Amino acid sequence: MKEAVVSFFEKHHFPVNKADYNIVASLRGDMQAKLSGKKAWQDMNRTWLLPPENPPKNRQVIVIDAGGSNFRSCLVTFDADGRPSISDFKKCVMPGVEKRLSRAAFFDAIADNIDYLKNKADCIGFCFSYSMTITRDGDGIPNSFSKEIKADEVVGIPVGANVCAVLEKRGWNKIRHIALLNDTVAALLAGAAGNDDKRYSSFIGFILGTGMNGAYIQPACGGESRQIVVCENGKFGDFARSDFDLALDKKSQHPGEYQLEKCCSGGYLGPLGWEVLQAVAKEHLVSKDCAAALSRLHDLSLIEMDGFLHAPESKENVIACCCRDENDRGLLVEILDALVERCAGYGASILAACLEQGEEGKDEPVCILCNGTTFYKTYRLRERIESYLSQYAAGIRYEIVSKENDITIGTAIAGLV
């Protein structure tokens, strides 16, 4: 790292020593504190759920996937051999993204979005990718919203029961079962599907897309049975934050919350890069013309930042267009790439903490199913996470996998368990 870049980052309290990216011990300590009933940053939400021993057969289930900026729905059919097929797929905007919604308006919007599936199945799997407490009957009660969703009146009330009540008023047949789950649980269940040969000793779901968190199978403890636990890792805050992180946090929908997510997830990496570039321009780390052009940028998305890292000389990229000088381009690549590098270290820390907490991987490996466009598409992020994880989880056997339609299939399984 160039001396000027190191000096810039140190001035703004951004870690330049890669050893500082290892936050496994503090993450796991926080997880254990929450499980034992103590105050902690992360929510550790029990699901009362385990992967089924056998796949569902000859069943249909409505699947809803609400997370990030999109709301997806479809019908999933499992045939006589347990093979799933997807039909009637629809995608629209997630309620609460475009404007603030009341409790009634939020659930009416959900019903509007799935009315086309009326009476096609009597079970619903609902992937609701926000922090929530799962009840023993499978319903979910939101604790808070991230990803800039504006539906505060929905916090603290059972989502599944309210959805079913609205559907019943609209003339739907009685919904026999609705299961709320996080996308990380859906990923975990998808990873567990097809483990008939018992190749894996346990399972982890990890999401790094618009948001970020993990799920793992917690051994029996504290009088509770073995079950999947959702870790709201994005809420963790016991780590050093830079001036850029603090500036972004102040402008967010929920200041003071989701500190780790604001350092790593796709919904925040671009805006975080913008904060960094504005400081670069203000402090004249680049040429006068480049600084002036950067200062005129009103915002920045991860797609734009990632595009620059992939192709710094592209004439179509907003950052590249600010740089006519090769030295400027090189410096900006190094600075923005450091944000991705830190993200990789933190992401690997989450996975290592989940591996340690699950207490498996000694003989048969743990299956880690990863999902999310940020994980798979961001510049060299996946390979860096894998590299850090090999250091952080030394001695634990694991395999990182992906599956087509993982969230949909995992959610369908949950709806039928």
Coordinates of C-alpha atoms in Angstrom, one line a residue:
M1 CA 0.0 0.0 0.0
K2 CA 1.4 3.4 -1.0
E3 CA 2.6 5.6 1.8
A4 CA 0.1 8.3 0.9
V5 CA -2.8 5.8 1.1
V6 CA -1.5 4.5 4.4
S7 CA -1.3 8.0 5.8
F8 CA -4.8 8.9 4.5
F9 CA -6.3 5.8 6.1
E10 CA -4.5 6.1 9.4
K11 CA -5.7 9.7 9.6
H12 CA -9.3 8.6 9.3
H13 CA -8.9 5.5 11.6
F14 CA -9.4 3.0 8.8
P15 CA -7.5 -0.2 9.5
V16 CA -4.4 -0.8 7.3
N17 CA -3.2 -3.8 9.2
K18 CA -4.9 -6.9 7.8
A19 CA -4.7 -8.6 11.3
D20 CA -7.3 -6.1 12.4
Y21 CA -9.8 -7.7 10.0
N22 CA -9.9 -10.8 12.2
I23 CA -12.8 -10.1 14.6
V24 CA -13.7 -13.8 15.2
A25 CA -13.2 -13.8 18.9
S26 CA -15.3 -10.7 19.6
L27 CA -18.0 -11.9 17.3
R28 CA -18.2 -15.3 18.9
G29 CA -18.1 -13.8 22.4
D30 CA -21.0 -11.6 21.5
M31 CA -22.9 -14.6 20.1
Q32 CA -22.4 -16.6 23.3
A33 CA -23.4 -13.6 25.5
K34 CA -26.7 -13.3 23.6
L35 CA -27.4 -17.0 23.8
S36 CA -26.9 -16.9 27.6
G37 CA -29.4 -14.0 28.0
K38 CA -26.8 -11.2 28.4
K39 CA -26.7 -7.9 26.6
A40 CA -25.2 -8.2 23.1
W41 CA -24.9 -6.5 19.8
Q42 CA -26.2 -9.3 17.6
D43 CA -29.6 -10.9 17.7
M44 CA -29.3 -14.7 18.0
N45 CA -32.8 -15.8 16.9
R46 CA -33.8 -19.4 17.5
T47 CA -35.9 -21.0 14.8
W48 CA -37.1 -24.2 16.5
L49 CA -36.2 -25.8 13.1
L50 CA -33.8 -28.4 11.8
P51 CA -33.3 -29.6 8.2
P52 CA -35.8 -32.5 7.6
E53 CA -34.5 -36.0 7.4
N54 CA -36.3 -36.6 4.1
P55 CA -37.4 -34.2 1.3
P56 CA -41.1 -33.3 0.9
K57 CA -42.9 -35.3 -1.8
N58 CA -46.1 -34.7 -3.8
R59 CA -46.6 -31.3 -2.2
Q60 CA -47.2 -27.7 -3.3
V61 CA -46.3 -24.6 -1.4
I62 CA -46.5 -20.9 -2.0
V63 CA -43.1 -19.2 -1.6
I64 CA -42.6 -15.5 -0.8
D65 CA -39.1 -13.9 -0.7
A66 CA -39.1 -10.4 0.8
G67 CA -35.7 -8.9 1.2
G68 CA -33.6 -6.0 0.0
S69 CA -35.4 -4.0 -2.7
N70 CA -37.3 -6.9 -4.3
F71 CA -40.4 -8.9 -3.4
R72 CA -40.5 -12.3 -5.1
S73 CA -43.3 -14.9 -5.1
C74 CA -43.9 -18.3 -6.9
L75 CA -45.3 -21.7 -6.5
V76 CA -43.0 -24.7 -5.8
T77 CA -44.1 -28.3 -6.5
F78 CA -42.2 -31.3 -5.1
D79 CA -42.8 -34.4 -7.2
A80 CA -43.0 -38.1 -6.1
D81 CA -39.2 -38.2 -5.9
G82 CA -38.9 -35.0 -3.9
R83 CA -37.6 -33.0 -6.9
P84 CA -38.7 -29.4 -6.8
S85 CA -40.0 -27.3 -9.7
I86 CA -40.8 -23.6 -9.8
S87 CA -43.7 -22.0 -11.5
D88 CA -45.8 -18.7 -11.5
F89 CA -42.8 -16.6 -10.6
K90 CA -43.3 -12.9 -10.1
K91 CA -41.1 -10.0 -8.9
C92 CA -42.0 -6.6 -7.8
V93 CA -40.8 -3.8 -5.5
M94 CA -40.5 -4.6 -1.8
P95 CA -43.2 -2.8 0.2
G96 CA -41.7 0.0 2.3
V97 CA -38.8 0.8 -0.1
E98 CA -40.4 3.6 -2.0
K99 CA -42.4 5.2 0.8
R100 CA -43.3 4.8 4.5
L101 CA -46.2 2.3 5.0
S102 CA -48.6 1.9 7.9
R103 CA -49.1 -1.6 9.4
A104 CA -52.4 -2.1 7.4
A105 CA -50.8 -0.8 4.1
F106 CA -47.8 -3.0 4.5
F107 CA -49.9 -6.2 4.7
D108 CA -52.3 -5.1 2.1
A109 CA -49.3 -4.6 -0.2
I110 CA -48.1 -8.2 0.5
A111 CA -51.6 -9.5 -0.3
D112 CA -51.8 -7.5 -3.5
N113 CA -48.5 -9.0 -4.6
I114 CA -49.5 -12.7 -4.1
D115 CA -53.2 -12.6 -4.9
Y116 CA -52.5 -14.2 -8.3
L117 CA -51.5 -17.4 -6.3
K118 CA -54.9 -17.5 -4.5
N119 CA -55.8 -21.1 -3.4
K120 CA -53.0 -22.8 -5.3
A121 CA -51.6 -24.2 -2.0
D122 CA -52.5 -24.2 1.7
C123 CA -49.0 -23.7 3.0
I124 CA -46.7 -20.7 2.7
G125 CA -43.0 -20.5 3.1
F126 CA -42.1 -16.8 3.7
C127 CA -38.5 -15.7 3.6
F128 CA -38.5 -12.4 5.5
S129 CA -35.0 -11.2 5.5
Y130 CA -35.0 -8.9 8.5
S131 CA -34.2 -9.4 12.1
M132 CA -37.1 -11.2 13.8
T133 CA -38.0 -13.5 16.6
I134 CA -39.4 -16.8 15.5
T135 CA -42.2 -18.3 17.5
R136 CA -42.5 -22.0 18.2
D137 CA -45.4 -22.3 15.6
G138 CA -43.1 -20.8 12.9
D139 CA -44.4 -17.2 12.8
G140 CA -42.0 -14.3 12.9
I141 CA -42.0 -11.1 14.9
P142 CA -39.7 -8.3 13.4
N143 CA -37.3 -6.7 15.9
S144 CA -36.3 -4.0 13.5
F145 CA -35.8 -3.2 9.8
S146 CA -32.6 -2.7 7.9
K147 CA -31.9 -2.0 4.2
E148 CA -33.8 1.2 4.5
I149 CA -37.3 -0.4 4.7
K150 CA -39.8 2.1 6.1
A151 CA -42.5 0.1 7.9
D152 CA -41.9 0.8 11.6
E153 CA -45.5 -0.1 12.6
V154 CA -44.8 -3.7 11.6
V155 CA -42.0 -4.1 14.2
G156 CA -43.2 -6.2 17.2
I157 CA -46.2 -7.9 15.5
P158 CA -46.5 -11.5 14.0
V159 CA -46.1 -11.2 10.3
G160 CA -47.5 -14.7 9.4
A161 CA -50.7 -14.3 11.4
N162 CA -51.3 -10.8 9.8
V163 CA -50.7 -12.1 6.3
C164 CA -53.1 -15.0 6.8
A165 CA -55.8 -12.7 8.3
V166 CA -55.6 -10.3 5.3
L167 CA -55.7 -13.3 2.8
E168 CA -58.8 -14.7 4.6
K169 CA -60.6 -11.4 4.3
R170 CA -59.9 -11.6 0.6
G171 CA -61.6 -14.9 0.3
W172 CA -58.6 -17.2 0.3
N173 CA -59.0 -20.8 1.6
K174 CA -57.6 -21.2 5.1
I175 CA -53.8 -21.3 5.1
R176 CA -52.9 -24.5 7.1
H177 CA -49.3 -23.4 7.8
I178 CA -47.1 -20.4 7.2
A179 CA -43.4 -20.5 8.2
L180 CA -41.4 -17.3 8.5
L181 CA -37.6 -17.6 8.1
N182 CA -34.6 -15.6 7.3
D183 CA -32.8 -15.9 4.0
T184 CA -29.8 -17.4 5.8
V185 CA -32.0 -20.2 7.1
A186 CA -33.3 -20.8 3.6
A187 CA -29.8 -21.0 2.3
L188 CA -28.9 -23.4 5.1
L189 CA -31.9 -25.6 4.3
A190 CA -31.1 -25.6 0.6
G191 CA -27.5 -26.7 1.4
A192 CA -28.9 -29.5 3.6
A193 CA -31.3 -30.8 0.9
G194 CA -29.8 -33.9 -0.8
N195 CA -27.5 -34.8 2.1
D196 CA -28.8 -38.4 2.0
D197 CA -25.3 -39.8 2.1
K198 CA -24.6 -37.8 5.3
R199 CA -21.5 -36.3 3.7
Y200 CA -21.8 -33.2 5.8
S201 CA -21.8 -33.0 9.6
S202 CA -23.6 -29.7 9.8
F203 CA -24.7 -26.7 7.7
I204 CA -24.3 -22.9 7.6
G205 CA -26.1 -20.3 5.5
F206 CA -24.4 -17.1 4.7
I207 CA -25.8 -14.1 2.9
L208 CA -23.7 -11.2 1.5
G209 CA -25.9 -9.2 -0.8
T210 CA -27.9 -6.1 -0.1
G211 CA -27.7 -7.1 3.6
M212 CA -25.4 -9.5 5.5
N213 CA -25.8 -12.3 8.1
G214 CA -25.4 -16.0 8.9
A215 CA -27.2 -19.0 10.3
Y216 CA -25.8 -22.2 11.7
I217 CA -27.0 -25.2 13.7
Q218 CA -26.5 -24.6 17.4
P219 CA -25.9 -27.7 19.6
A220 CA -28.3 -28.2 22.5
C221 CA -27.6 -25.7 25.2
G222 CA -29.2 -23.8 28.0
G223 CA -32.1 -26.3 28.1
E224 CA -33.0 -25.7 24.5
S225 CA -32.8 -28.4 21.8
R226 CA -30.4 -28.5 18.8
Q227 CA -31.7 -26.1 16.2
I228 CA -30.9 -23.6 13.5
V229 CA -30.0 -20.2 14.9
V230 CA -30.0 -17.0 12.9
C231 CA -27.2 -14.6 13.7
E232 CA -27.9 -11.0 12.9
N233 CA -24.2 -10.4 12.4
G234 CA -24.8 -7.1 10.6
K235 CA -25.9 -5.6 13.9
F236 CA -22.5 -6.2 15.5
G237 CA -20.7 -3.1 16.6
D238 CA -17.8 -4.0 18.8
F239 CA -15.0 -3.1 16.4
A240 CA -13.2 0.0 15.3
R241 CA -15.0 2.2 12.9
S242 CA -13.4 4.8 10.6
D243 CA -14.5 8.4 10.0
F244 CA -16.1 7.2 6.7
D245 CA -18.2 4.6 8.6
L246 CA -19.3 7.2 11.1
A247 CA -20.3 9.7 8.3
L248 CA -22.3 7.0 6.4
D249 CA -24.0 5.9 9.6
K250 CA -25.2 9.4 10.4
K251 CA -27.0 9.6 7.0
S252 CA -28.6 6.2 7.2
Q253 CA -32.2 5.3 8.0
H254 CA -31.2 3.8 11.3
P255 CA -28.1 5.6 12.8
G256 CA -26.2 3.7 15.4
E257 CA -27.5 0.3 14.2
Y258 CA -26.2 -2.4 11.8
Q259 CA -22.6 -1.2 12.1
L260 CA -21.0 -4.3 10.6
E261 CA -23.5 -4.5 7.8
K262 CA -22.7 -0.8 6.9
C263 CA -19.1 -1.8 6.4
C264 CA -19.7 -4.8 4.2
S265 CA -23.1 -5.2 2.5
G266 CA -24.0 -4.3 -1.0
G267 CA -26.5 -1.8 0.2
Y268 CA -23.8 0.3 1.8
L269 CA -20.4 -0.4 0.1
G270 CA -21.1 2.0 -2.7
P271 CA -22.2 4.9 -0.4
L272 CA -19.2 4.2 1.8
G273 CA -16.9 4.5 -1.2
W274 CA -18.5 7.8 -1.9
E275 CA -17.6 9.1 1.5
V276 CA -14.0 8.0 1.0
L277 CA -13.8 9.6 -2.5
Q278 CA -15.1 12.9 -1.1
A279 CA -12.4 12.9 1.5
V280 CA -9.8 12.1 -1.2
A281 CA -11.0 15.1 -3.2
K282 CA -11.1 17.4 -0.2
E283 CA -7.6 16.5 0.9
H284 CA -6.1 16.7 -2.6
L285 CA -4.7 13.2 -2.7
V286 CA -5.3 13.2 -6.5
S287 CA -4.7 15.9 -9.2
K288 CA -6.7 19.1 -9.1
D289 CA -8.9 18.1 -12.1
C290 CA -9.6 14.6 -10.6
A291 CA -10.5 16.1 -7.2
A292 CA -12.9 18.6 -8.8
A293 CA -14.6 15.8 -10.7
L294 CA -14.9 13.5 -7.7
S295 CA -16.4 16.3 -5.6
R296 CA -19.2 16.6 -8.2
L297 CA -20.3 13.0 -7.7
H298 CA -23.6 13.1 -5.9
D299 CA -23.6 9.5 -5.0
L300 CA -22.1 6.1 -5.8
S301 CA -23.4 2.6 -6.1
L302 CA -21.6 -0.6 -5.5
I303 CA -22.1 -1.5 -9.1
E304 CA -20.3 1.7 -10.1
M305 CA -17.5 1.2 -7.6
D306 CA -17.1 -2.5 -8.6
G307 CA -17.1 -1.6 -12.3
F308 CA -14.2 0.7 -11.7
L309 CA -12.2 -1.9 -9.8
H310 CA -12.8 -4.4 -12.6
A311 CA -12.0 -1.9 -15.4
P312 CA -10.3 1.3 -14.1
E313 CA -9.8 2.7 -17.6
S314 CA -13.4 2.2 -18.8
K315 CA -14.8 5.4 -20.4
E316 CA -18.3 4.4 -19.3
N317 CA -17.6 4.3 -15.5
V318 CA -18.3 7.4 -13.4
I319 CA -15.2 7.1 -11.3
A320 CA -12.9 6.3 -14.3
C321 CA -14.3 9.4 -16.1
C322 CA -12.9 11.5 -13.2
C323 CA -9.4 10.2 -13.8
R324 CA -7.3 11.3 -16.7
D325 CA -4.0 10.5 -15.0
E326 CA -2.7 7.0 -14.5
N327 CA -1.5 7.9 -11.0
D328 CA -4.9 9.0 -10.0
R329 CA -6.5 5.8 -11.3
G330 CA -3.9 3.7 -9.4
L331 CA -4.4 5.5 -6.2
L332 CA -8.2 5.3 -6.3
V333 CA -8.1 1.6 -7.2
E334 CA -5.9 1.0 -4.1
I335 CA -8.1 3.1 -1.8
L336 CA -11.5 1.6 -3.0
D337 CA -10.0 -1.9 -3.1
A338 CA -9.2 -1.6 0.6
L339 CA -12.9 -1.4 1.4
V340 CA -13.4 -4.7 -0.4
E341 CA -10.4 -6.2 1.5
R342 CA -11.8 -5.2 4.8
C343 CA -15.2 -6.6 3.8
A344 CA -13.5 -9.9 3.0
G345 CA -11.9 -10.1 6.4
Y346 CA -15.1 -9.3 8.3
G347 CA -17.1 -11.8 6.2
A348 CA -14.6 -14.6 6.9
S349 CA -14.8 -13.7 10.6
I350 CA -18.6 -14.3 10.5
L351 CA -18.1 -17.7 8.9
A352 CA -15.4 -18.7 11.3
A353 CA -17.5 -17.7 14.3
C354 CA -20.4 -19.7 13.0
L355 CA -18.1 -22.7 12.4
E356 CA -16.7 -22.6 15.9
Q357 CA -20.1 -22.1 17.5
G358 CA -21.6 -25.1 15.6
E359 CA -18.9 -27.4 17.0
E360 CA -18.7 -29.6 13.9
G361 CA -16.3 -30.1 11.1
K362 CA -13.9 -32.5 12.9
D363 CA -14.5 -35.5 10.7
E364 CA -17.1 -34.8 8.0
P365 CA -17.1 -31.2 6.6
V366 CA -19.6 -28.5 7.3
C367 CA -21.5 -27.3 4.3
I368 CA -21.5 -23.5 3.9
L369 CA -24.0 -22.3 1.3
C370 CA -23.3 -18.7 0.3
N371 CA -25.7 -16.5 -1.5
G372 CA -25.7 -12.9 -2.6
T373 CA -24.6 -10.9 -5.5
T374 CA -22.1 -8.9 -3.4
F375 CA -20.4 -12.2 -2.4
Y376 CA -20.2 -13.6 -5.9
K377 CA -19.8 -10.5 -8.1
T378 CA -17.8 -7.9 -6.2
Y379 CA -14.2 -7.6 -7.3
R380 CA -12.2 -10.6 -6.0
L381 CA -14.3 -10.7 -2.9
R382 CA -15.2 -14.4 -2.8
E383 CA -11.6 -15.5 -3.2
R384 CA -10.4 -13.2 -0.5
I385 CA -13.1 -14.4 1.9
E386 CA -12.0 -18.0 1.2
S387 CA -8.4 -17.0 1.8
Y388 CA -9.1 -15.3 5.2
L389 CA -11.4 -18.2 6.2
S390 CA -8.7 -20.7 5.7
Q391 CA -6.6 -18.8 8.2
Y392 CA -9.4 -18.0 10.7
A393 CA -10.9 -21.5 10.7
A394 CA -7.8 -23.6 10.6
G395 CA -8.5 -27.1 11.8
I396 CA -12.2 -27.1 10.9
R397 CA -13.3 -28.9 7.8
Y398 CA -15.8 -27.1 5.6
E399 CA -16.9 -26.7 2.0
I400 CA -18.3 -23.5 0.4
V401 CA -21.1 -24.4 -2.1
S402 CA -23.8 -22.7 -4.2
K403 CA -27.1 -24.0 -5.5
E404 CA -29.4 -22.8 -8.1
N405 CA -32.7 -21.3 -6.7
D406 CA -31.3 -21.9 -3.2
I407 CA -33.4 -19.4 -1.3
T408 CA -36.6 -20.4 -3.1
I409 CA -36.1 -24.2 -2.5
G410 CA -35.0 -23.7 1.1
T411 CA -38.1 -21.5 1.8
A412 CA -40.4 -24.0 0.2
I413 CA -38.9 -26.8 2.5
A414 CA -39.5 -24.6 5.6
G415 CA -43.1 -24.0 4.5
L416 CA -43.8 -27.8 4.5
V417 CA -41.9 -28.9 7.6

